Coordinates of N, CA and C in Angstrom, one line a residue:
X42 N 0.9 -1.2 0.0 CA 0.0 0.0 0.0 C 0.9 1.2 0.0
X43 N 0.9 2.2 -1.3 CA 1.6 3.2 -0.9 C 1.4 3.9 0.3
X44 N 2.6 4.9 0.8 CA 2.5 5.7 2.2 C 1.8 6.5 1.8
X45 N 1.1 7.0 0.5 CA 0.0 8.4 0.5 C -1.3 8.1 0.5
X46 N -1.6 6.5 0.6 CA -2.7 6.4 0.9 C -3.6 6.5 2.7
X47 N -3.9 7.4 2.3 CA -4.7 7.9 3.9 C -6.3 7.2 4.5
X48 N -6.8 6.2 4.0 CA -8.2 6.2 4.1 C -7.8 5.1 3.5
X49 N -8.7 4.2 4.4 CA -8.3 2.3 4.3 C -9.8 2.1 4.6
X50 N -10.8 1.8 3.3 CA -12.1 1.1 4.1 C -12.7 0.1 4.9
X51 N -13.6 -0.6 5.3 CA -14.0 -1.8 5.7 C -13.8 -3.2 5.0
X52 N -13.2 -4.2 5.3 CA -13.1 -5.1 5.1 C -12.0 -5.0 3.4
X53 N -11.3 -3.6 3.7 CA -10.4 -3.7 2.2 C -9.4 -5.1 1.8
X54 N -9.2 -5.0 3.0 CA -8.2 -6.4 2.7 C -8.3 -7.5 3.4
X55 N -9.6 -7.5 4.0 CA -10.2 -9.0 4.7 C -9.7 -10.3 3.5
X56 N -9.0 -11.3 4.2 CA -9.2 -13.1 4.2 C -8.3 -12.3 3.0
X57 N -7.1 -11.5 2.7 CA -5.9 -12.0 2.4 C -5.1 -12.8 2.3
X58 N -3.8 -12.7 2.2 CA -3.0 -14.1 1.9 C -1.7 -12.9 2.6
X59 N -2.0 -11.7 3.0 CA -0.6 -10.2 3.4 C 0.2 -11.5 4.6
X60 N 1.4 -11.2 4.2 CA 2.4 -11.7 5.2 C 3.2 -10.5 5.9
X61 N 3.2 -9.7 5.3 CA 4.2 -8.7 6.0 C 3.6 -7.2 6.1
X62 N 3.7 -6.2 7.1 CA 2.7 -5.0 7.2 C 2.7 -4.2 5.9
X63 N 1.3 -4.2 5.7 CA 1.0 -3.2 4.3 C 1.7 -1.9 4.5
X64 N 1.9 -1.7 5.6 CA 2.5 0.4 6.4 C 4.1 0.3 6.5
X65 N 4.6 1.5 6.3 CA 6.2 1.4 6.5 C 6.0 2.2 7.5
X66 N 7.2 3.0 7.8 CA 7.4 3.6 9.3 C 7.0 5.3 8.4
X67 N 6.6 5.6 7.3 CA 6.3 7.1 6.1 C 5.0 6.6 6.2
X68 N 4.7 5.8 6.2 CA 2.7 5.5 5.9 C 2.2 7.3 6.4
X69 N 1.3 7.3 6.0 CA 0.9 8.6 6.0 C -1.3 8.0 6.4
X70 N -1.6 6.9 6.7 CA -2.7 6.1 6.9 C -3.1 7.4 8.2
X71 N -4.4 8.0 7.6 CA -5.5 8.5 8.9 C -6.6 8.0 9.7
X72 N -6.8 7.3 8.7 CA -8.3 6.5 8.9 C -8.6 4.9 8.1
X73 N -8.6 3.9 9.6 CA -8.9 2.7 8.7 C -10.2 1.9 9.2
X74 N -11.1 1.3 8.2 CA -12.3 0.3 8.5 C -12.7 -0.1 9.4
X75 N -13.6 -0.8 10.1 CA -13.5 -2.5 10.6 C -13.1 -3.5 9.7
X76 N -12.3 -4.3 10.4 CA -12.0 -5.4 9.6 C -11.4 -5.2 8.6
X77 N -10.5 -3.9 8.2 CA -9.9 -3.6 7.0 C -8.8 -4.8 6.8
X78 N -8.4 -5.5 8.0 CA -7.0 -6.5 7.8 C -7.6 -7.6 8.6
X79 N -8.8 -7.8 9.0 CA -9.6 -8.9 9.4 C -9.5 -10.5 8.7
X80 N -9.3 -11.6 9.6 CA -9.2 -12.4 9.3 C -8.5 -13.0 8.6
X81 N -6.7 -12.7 8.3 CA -5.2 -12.7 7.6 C -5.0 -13.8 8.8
X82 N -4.4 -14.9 8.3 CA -3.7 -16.1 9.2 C -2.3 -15.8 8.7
X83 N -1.4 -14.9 7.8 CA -0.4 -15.6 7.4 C 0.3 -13.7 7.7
X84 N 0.1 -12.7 8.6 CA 0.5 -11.6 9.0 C 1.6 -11.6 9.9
X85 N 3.3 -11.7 9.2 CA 4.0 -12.1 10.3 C 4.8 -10.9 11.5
X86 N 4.4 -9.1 10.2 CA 4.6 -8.0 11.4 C 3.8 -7.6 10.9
X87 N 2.8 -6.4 12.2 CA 2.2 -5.2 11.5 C 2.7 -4.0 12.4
X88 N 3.1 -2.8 11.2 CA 3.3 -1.6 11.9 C 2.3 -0.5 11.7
X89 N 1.5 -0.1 13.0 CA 0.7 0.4 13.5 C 1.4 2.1 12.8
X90 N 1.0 2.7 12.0 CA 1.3 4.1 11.5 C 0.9 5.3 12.7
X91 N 1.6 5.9 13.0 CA 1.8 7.3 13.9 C 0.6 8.1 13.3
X92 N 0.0 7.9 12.5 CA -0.6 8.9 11.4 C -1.9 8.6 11.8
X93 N -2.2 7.5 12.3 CA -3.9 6.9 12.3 C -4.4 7.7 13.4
X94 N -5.6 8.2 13.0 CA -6.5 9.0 14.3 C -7.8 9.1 14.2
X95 N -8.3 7.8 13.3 CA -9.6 7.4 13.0 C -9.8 6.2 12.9
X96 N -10.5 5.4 13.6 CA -11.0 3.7 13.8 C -11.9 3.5 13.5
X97 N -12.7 2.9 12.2 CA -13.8 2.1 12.6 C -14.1 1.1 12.9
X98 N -14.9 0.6 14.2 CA -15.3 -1.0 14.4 C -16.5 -1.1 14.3
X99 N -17.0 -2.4 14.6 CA -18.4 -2.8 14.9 C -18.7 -3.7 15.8
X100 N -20.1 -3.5 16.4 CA -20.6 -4.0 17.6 C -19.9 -3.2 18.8
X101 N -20.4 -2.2 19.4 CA -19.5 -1.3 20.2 C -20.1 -2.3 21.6
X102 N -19.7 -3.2 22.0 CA -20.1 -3.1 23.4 C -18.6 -4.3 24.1
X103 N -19.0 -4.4 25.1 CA -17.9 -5.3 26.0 C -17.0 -6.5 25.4
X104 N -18.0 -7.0 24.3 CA -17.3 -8.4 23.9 C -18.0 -8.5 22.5
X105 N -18.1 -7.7 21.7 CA -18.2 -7.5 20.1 C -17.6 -6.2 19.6
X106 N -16.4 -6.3 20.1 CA -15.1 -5.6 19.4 C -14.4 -6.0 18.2
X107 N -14.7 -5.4 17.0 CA -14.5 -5.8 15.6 C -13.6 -5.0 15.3
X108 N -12.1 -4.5 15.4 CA -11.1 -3.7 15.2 C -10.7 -4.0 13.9
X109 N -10.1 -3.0 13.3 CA -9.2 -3.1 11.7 C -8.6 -4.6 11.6
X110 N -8.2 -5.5 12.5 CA -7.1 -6.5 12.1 C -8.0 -7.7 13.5
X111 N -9.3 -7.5 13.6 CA -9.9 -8.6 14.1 C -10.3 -10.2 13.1
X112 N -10.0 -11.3 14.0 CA -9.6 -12.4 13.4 C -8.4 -12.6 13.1
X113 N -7.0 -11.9 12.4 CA -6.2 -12.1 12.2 C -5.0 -12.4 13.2
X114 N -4.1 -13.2 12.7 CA -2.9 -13.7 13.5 C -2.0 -13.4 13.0
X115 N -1.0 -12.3 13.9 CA 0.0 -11.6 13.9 C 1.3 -11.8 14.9
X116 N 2.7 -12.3 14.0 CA 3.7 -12.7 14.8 C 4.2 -11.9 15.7
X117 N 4.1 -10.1 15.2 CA 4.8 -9.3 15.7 C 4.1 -8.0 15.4
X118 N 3.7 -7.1 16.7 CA 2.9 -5.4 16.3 C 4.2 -4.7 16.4
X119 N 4.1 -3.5 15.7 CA 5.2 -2.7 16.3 C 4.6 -1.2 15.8
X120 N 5.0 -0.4 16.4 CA 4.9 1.1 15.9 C 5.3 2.5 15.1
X121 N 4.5 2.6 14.2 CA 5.7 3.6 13.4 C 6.2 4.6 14.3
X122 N 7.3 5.8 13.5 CA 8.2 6.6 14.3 C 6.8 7.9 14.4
X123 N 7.5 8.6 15.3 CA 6.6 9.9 15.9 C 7.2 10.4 16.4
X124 N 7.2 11.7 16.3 CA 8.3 12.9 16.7 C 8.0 13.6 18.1
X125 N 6.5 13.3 18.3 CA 5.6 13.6 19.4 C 5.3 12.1 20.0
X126 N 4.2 12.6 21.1 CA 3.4 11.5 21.7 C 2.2 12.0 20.8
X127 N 1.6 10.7 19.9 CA 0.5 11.0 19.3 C -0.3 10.0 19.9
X128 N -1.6 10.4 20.4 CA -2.5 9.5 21.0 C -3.2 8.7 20.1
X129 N -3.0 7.4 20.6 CA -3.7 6.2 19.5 C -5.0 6.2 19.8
X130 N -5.7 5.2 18.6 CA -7.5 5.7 18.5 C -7.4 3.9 19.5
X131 N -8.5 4.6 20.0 CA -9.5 3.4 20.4 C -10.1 2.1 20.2
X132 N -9.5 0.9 20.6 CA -10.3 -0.2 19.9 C -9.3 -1.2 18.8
X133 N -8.3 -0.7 18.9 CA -7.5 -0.4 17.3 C -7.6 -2.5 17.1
X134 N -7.5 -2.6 18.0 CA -6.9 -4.4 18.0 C -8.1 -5.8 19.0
X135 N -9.4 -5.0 18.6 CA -10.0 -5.6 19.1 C -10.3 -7.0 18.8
X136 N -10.2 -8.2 19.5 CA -10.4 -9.6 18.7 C -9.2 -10.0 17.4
X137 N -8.4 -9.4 17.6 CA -6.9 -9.8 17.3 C -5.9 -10.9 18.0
X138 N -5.2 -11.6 17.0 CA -4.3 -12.9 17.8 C -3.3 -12.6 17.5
X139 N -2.3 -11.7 18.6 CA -1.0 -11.1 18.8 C 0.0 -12.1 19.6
X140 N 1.0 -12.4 18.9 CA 2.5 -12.9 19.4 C 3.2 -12.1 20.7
X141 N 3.3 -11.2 19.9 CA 4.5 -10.2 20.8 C 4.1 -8.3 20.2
X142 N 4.0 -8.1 21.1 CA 4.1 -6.4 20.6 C 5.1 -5.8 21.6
X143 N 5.1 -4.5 20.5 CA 6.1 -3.9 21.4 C 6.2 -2.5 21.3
X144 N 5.6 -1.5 22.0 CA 5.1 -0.5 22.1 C 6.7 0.4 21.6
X145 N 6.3 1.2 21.3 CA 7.3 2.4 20.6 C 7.6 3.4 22.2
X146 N 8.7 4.1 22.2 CA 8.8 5.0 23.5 C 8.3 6.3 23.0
X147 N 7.7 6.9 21.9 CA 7.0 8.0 21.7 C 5.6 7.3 22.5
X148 N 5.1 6.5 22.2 CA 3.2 6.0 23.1 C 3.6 6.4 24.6
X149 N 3.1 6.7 25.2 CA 2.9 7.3 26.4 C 1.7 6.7 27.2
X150 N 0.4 6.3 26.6 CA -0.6 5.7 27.4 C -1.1 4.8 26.3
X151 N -2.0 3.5 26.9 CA -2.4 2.5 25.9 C -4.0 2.5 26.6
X152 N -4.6 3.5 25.4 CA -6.0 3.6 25.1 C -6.7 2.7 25.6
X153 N -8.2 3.3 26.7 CA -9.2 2.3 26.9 C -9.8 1.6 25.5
X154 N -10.2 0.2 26.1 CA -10.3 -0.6 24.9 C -9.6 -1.0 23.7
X155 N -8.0 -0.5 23.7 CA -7.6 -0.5 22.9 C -7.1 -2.4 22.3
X156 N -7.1 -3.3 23.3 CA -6.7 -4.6 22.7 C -7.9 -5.3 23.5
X157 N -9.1 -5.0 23.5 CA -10.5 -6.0 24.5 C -10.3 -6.9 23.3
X158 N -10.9 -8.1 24.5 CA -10.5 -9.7 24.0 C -9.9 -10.2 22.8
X159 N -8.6 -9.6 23.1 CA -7.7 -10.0 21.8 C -6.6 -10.7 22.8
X160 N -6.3 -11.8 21.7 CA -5.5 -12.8 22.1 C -4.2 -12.6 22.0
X161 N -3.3 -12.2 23.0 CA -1.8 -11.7 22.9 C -0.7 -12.6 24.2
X162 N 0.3 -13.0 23.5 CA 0.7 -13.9 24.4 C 2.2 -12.9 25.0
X163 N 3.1 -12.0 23.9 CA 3.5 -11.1 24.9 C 3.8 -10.0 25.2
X164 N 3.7 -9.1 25.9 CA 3.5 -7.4 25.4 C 4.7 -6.8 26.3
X165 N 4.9 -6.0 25.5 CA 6.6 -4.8 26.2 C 6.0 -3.5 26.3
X166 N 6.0 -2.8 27.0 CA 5.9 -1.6 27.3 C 6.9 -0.9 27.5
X167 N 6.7 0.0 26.6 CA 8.3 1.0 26.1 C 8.3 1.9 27.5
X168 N 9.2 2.3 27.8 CA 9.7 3.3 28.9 C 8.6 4.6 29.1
X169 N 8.1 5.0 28.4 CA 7.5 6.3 28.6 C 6.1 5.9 28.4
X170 N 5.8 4.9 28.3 CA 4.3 4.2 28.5 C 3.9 3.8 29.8
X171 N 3.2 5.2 30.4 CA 2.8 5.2 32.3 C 1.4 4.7 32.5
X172 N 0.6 4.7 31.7 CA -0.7 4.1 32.0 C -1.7 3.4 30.7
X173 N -1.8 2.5 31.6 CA -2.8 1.9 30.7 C -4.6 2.0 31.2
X174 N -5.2 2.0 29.7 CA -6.3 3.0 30.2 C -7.5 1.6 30.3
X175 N -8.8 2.5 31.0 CA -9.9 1.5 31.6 C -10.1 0.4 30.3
X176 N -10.5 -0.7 30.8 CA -10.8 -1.7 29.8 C -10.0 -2.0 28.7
X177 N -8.5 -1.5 29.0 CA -7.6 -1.7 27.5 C -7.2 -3.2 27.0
X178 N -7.4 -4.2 28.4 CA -6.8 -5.5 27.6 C -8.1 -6.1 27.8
X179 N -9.2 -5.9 28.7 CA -10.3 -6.4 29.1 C -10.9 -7.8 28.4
X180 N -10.6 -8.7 29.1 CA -11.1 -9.9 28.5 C -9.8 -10.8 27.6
X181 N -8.5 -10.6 27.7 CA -7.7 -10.7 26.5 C -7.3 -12.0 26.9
X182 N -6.9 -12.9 25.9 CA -6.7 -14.8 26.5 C -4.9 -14.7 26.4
X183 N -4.7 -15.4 26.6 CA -3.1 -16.1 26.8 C -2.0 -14.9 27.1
X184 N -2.5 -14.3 27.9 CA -1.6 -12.9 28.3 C -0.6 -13.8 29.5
X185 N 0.8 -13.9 28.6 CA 1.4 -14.6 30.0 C 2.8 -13.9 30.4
X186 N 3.4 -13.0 29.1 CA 4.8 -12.2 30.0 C 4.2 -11.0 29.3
X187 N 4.3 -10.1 30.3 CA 4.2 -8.7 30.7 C 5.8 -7.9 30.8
X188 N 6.8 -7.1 29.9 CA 7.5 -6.4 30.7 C 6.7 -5.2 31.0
X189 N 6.7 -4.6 32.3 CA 6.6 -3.8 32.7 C 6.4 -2.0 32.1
X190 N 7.7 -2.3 31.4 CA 8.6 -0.4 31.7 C 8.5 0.4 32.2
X191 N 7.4 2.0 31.8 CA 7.4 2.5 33.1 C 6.1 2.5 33.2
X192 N 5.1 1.8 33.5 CA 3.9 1.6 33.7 C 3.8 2.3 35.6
X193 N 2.7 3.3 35.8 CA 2.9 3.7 36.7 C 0.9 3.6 36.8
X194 N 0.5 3.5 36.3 CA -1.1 4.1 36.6 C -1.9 2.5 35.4
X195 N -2.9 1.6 36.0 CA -3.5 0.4 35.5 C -5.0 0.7 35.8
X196 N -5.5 1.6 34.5 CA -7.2 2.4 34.8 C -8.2 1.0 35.2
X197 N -9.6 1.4 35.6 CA -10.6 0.9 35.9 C -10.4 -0.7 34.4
X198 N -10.6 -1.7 35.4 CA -10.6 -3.2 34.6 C -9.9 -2.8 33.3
X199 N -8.8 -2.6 33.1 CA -7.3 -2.8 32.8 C -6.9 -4.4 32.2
X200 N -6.8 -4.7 33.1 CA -6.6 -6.4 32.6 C -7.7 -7.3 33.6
X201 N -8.8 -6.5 33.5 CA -10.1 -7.5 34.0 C -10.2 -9.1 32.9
X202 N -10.4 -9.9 33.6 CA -10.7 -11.1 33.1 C -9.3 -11.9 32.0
X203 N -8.6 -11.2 32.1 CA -7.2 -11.7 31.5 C -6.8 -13.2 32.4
X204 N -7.5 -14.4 32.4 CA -7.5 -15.4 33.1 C -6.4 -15.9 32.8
X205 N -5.0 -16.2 31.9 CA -3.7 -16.5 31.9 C -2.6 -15.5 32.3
X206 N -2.8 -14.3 32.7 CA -2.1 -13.2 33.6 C -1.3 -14.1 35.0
X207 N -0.4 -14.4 35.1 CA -0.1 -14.8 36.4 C 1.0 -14.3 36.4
X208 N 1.7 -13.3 36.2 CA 2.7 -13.0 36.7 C 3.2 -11.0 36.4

């Protein structure tokens, strides 16, 4: 996908064959679908573009969270560059099956709702990432290594119902 394209619709690239992230670290992406990258088994990184500041999902409630890249299984999230702290949209990774992420040190907070019941087995939090917001992993399965970084503030049900959490 070139980096000038800014506006990604619904289900544009659902039940692909993408193995590697459509976005470079230049993506210039504002705005993407539900399900725009929904249901990809074979996604082995995706980089989340600095530029995005528009989500759409569907089913807005507790546990029908339909994010841009719900259904799909991803080896590796990572974040484009940002010169600022740009606040990420809401929702972005809802019902997504995540390996490993690993937050950028420009992100600073990780959005309520931003990964509800998405399946991630391990997440890094970059040094300048102090809080994680209400309901951001809410519900999420195989959450089993957590680093830390500087997480200082874990909003209202945070990692509620995260039942593989133990440590």
């Amino acid at each position: 996908i070139p980096d000038t394209v800014t506006v990604i619709g619904e289900h544009a690239f659902s039940y692909t064959k993408l193995e590697n992230s459509p976005f470079t670290e230049k993506s210039r992406l504002e705005a993407i679908g539900g399900r725009a990258f929904g249901d990809i088994s074979t996604l082995q990184t995706f980089i989340v573009p600095s530029t995005i500041t528009s989500v759409e999902i569907f089913g807005i409630n507790d546990y029908n969270d339909y994010g841009p890249l719900a259904g799909s299984t991803i080896q590796l999230v990572t974040f484009g560059n940002a010169d600022t702290s740009v606040p990420l949209p809401s929702r972005f990774f809802g019902r997504a099956i995540i390996n490993k992420i690993v937050f950028a040190d420009w992100i600073t907070a990780i959005p309520s709702w931003y990964f509800i019941t998405a399946t991630i087995d391990d997440i890094t939090f970059g040094k300048n990432v102090t809080t994680v917001g209400a309901h951001a992993f809410k519900g999420g399965k195989l959450i089993t290594s957590i680093t830390w970084g500087g997480i200082t503030t874990v909003d209202t049900y945070g990692f509620n119902g995260c039942t593989s959490l133990s440590s």
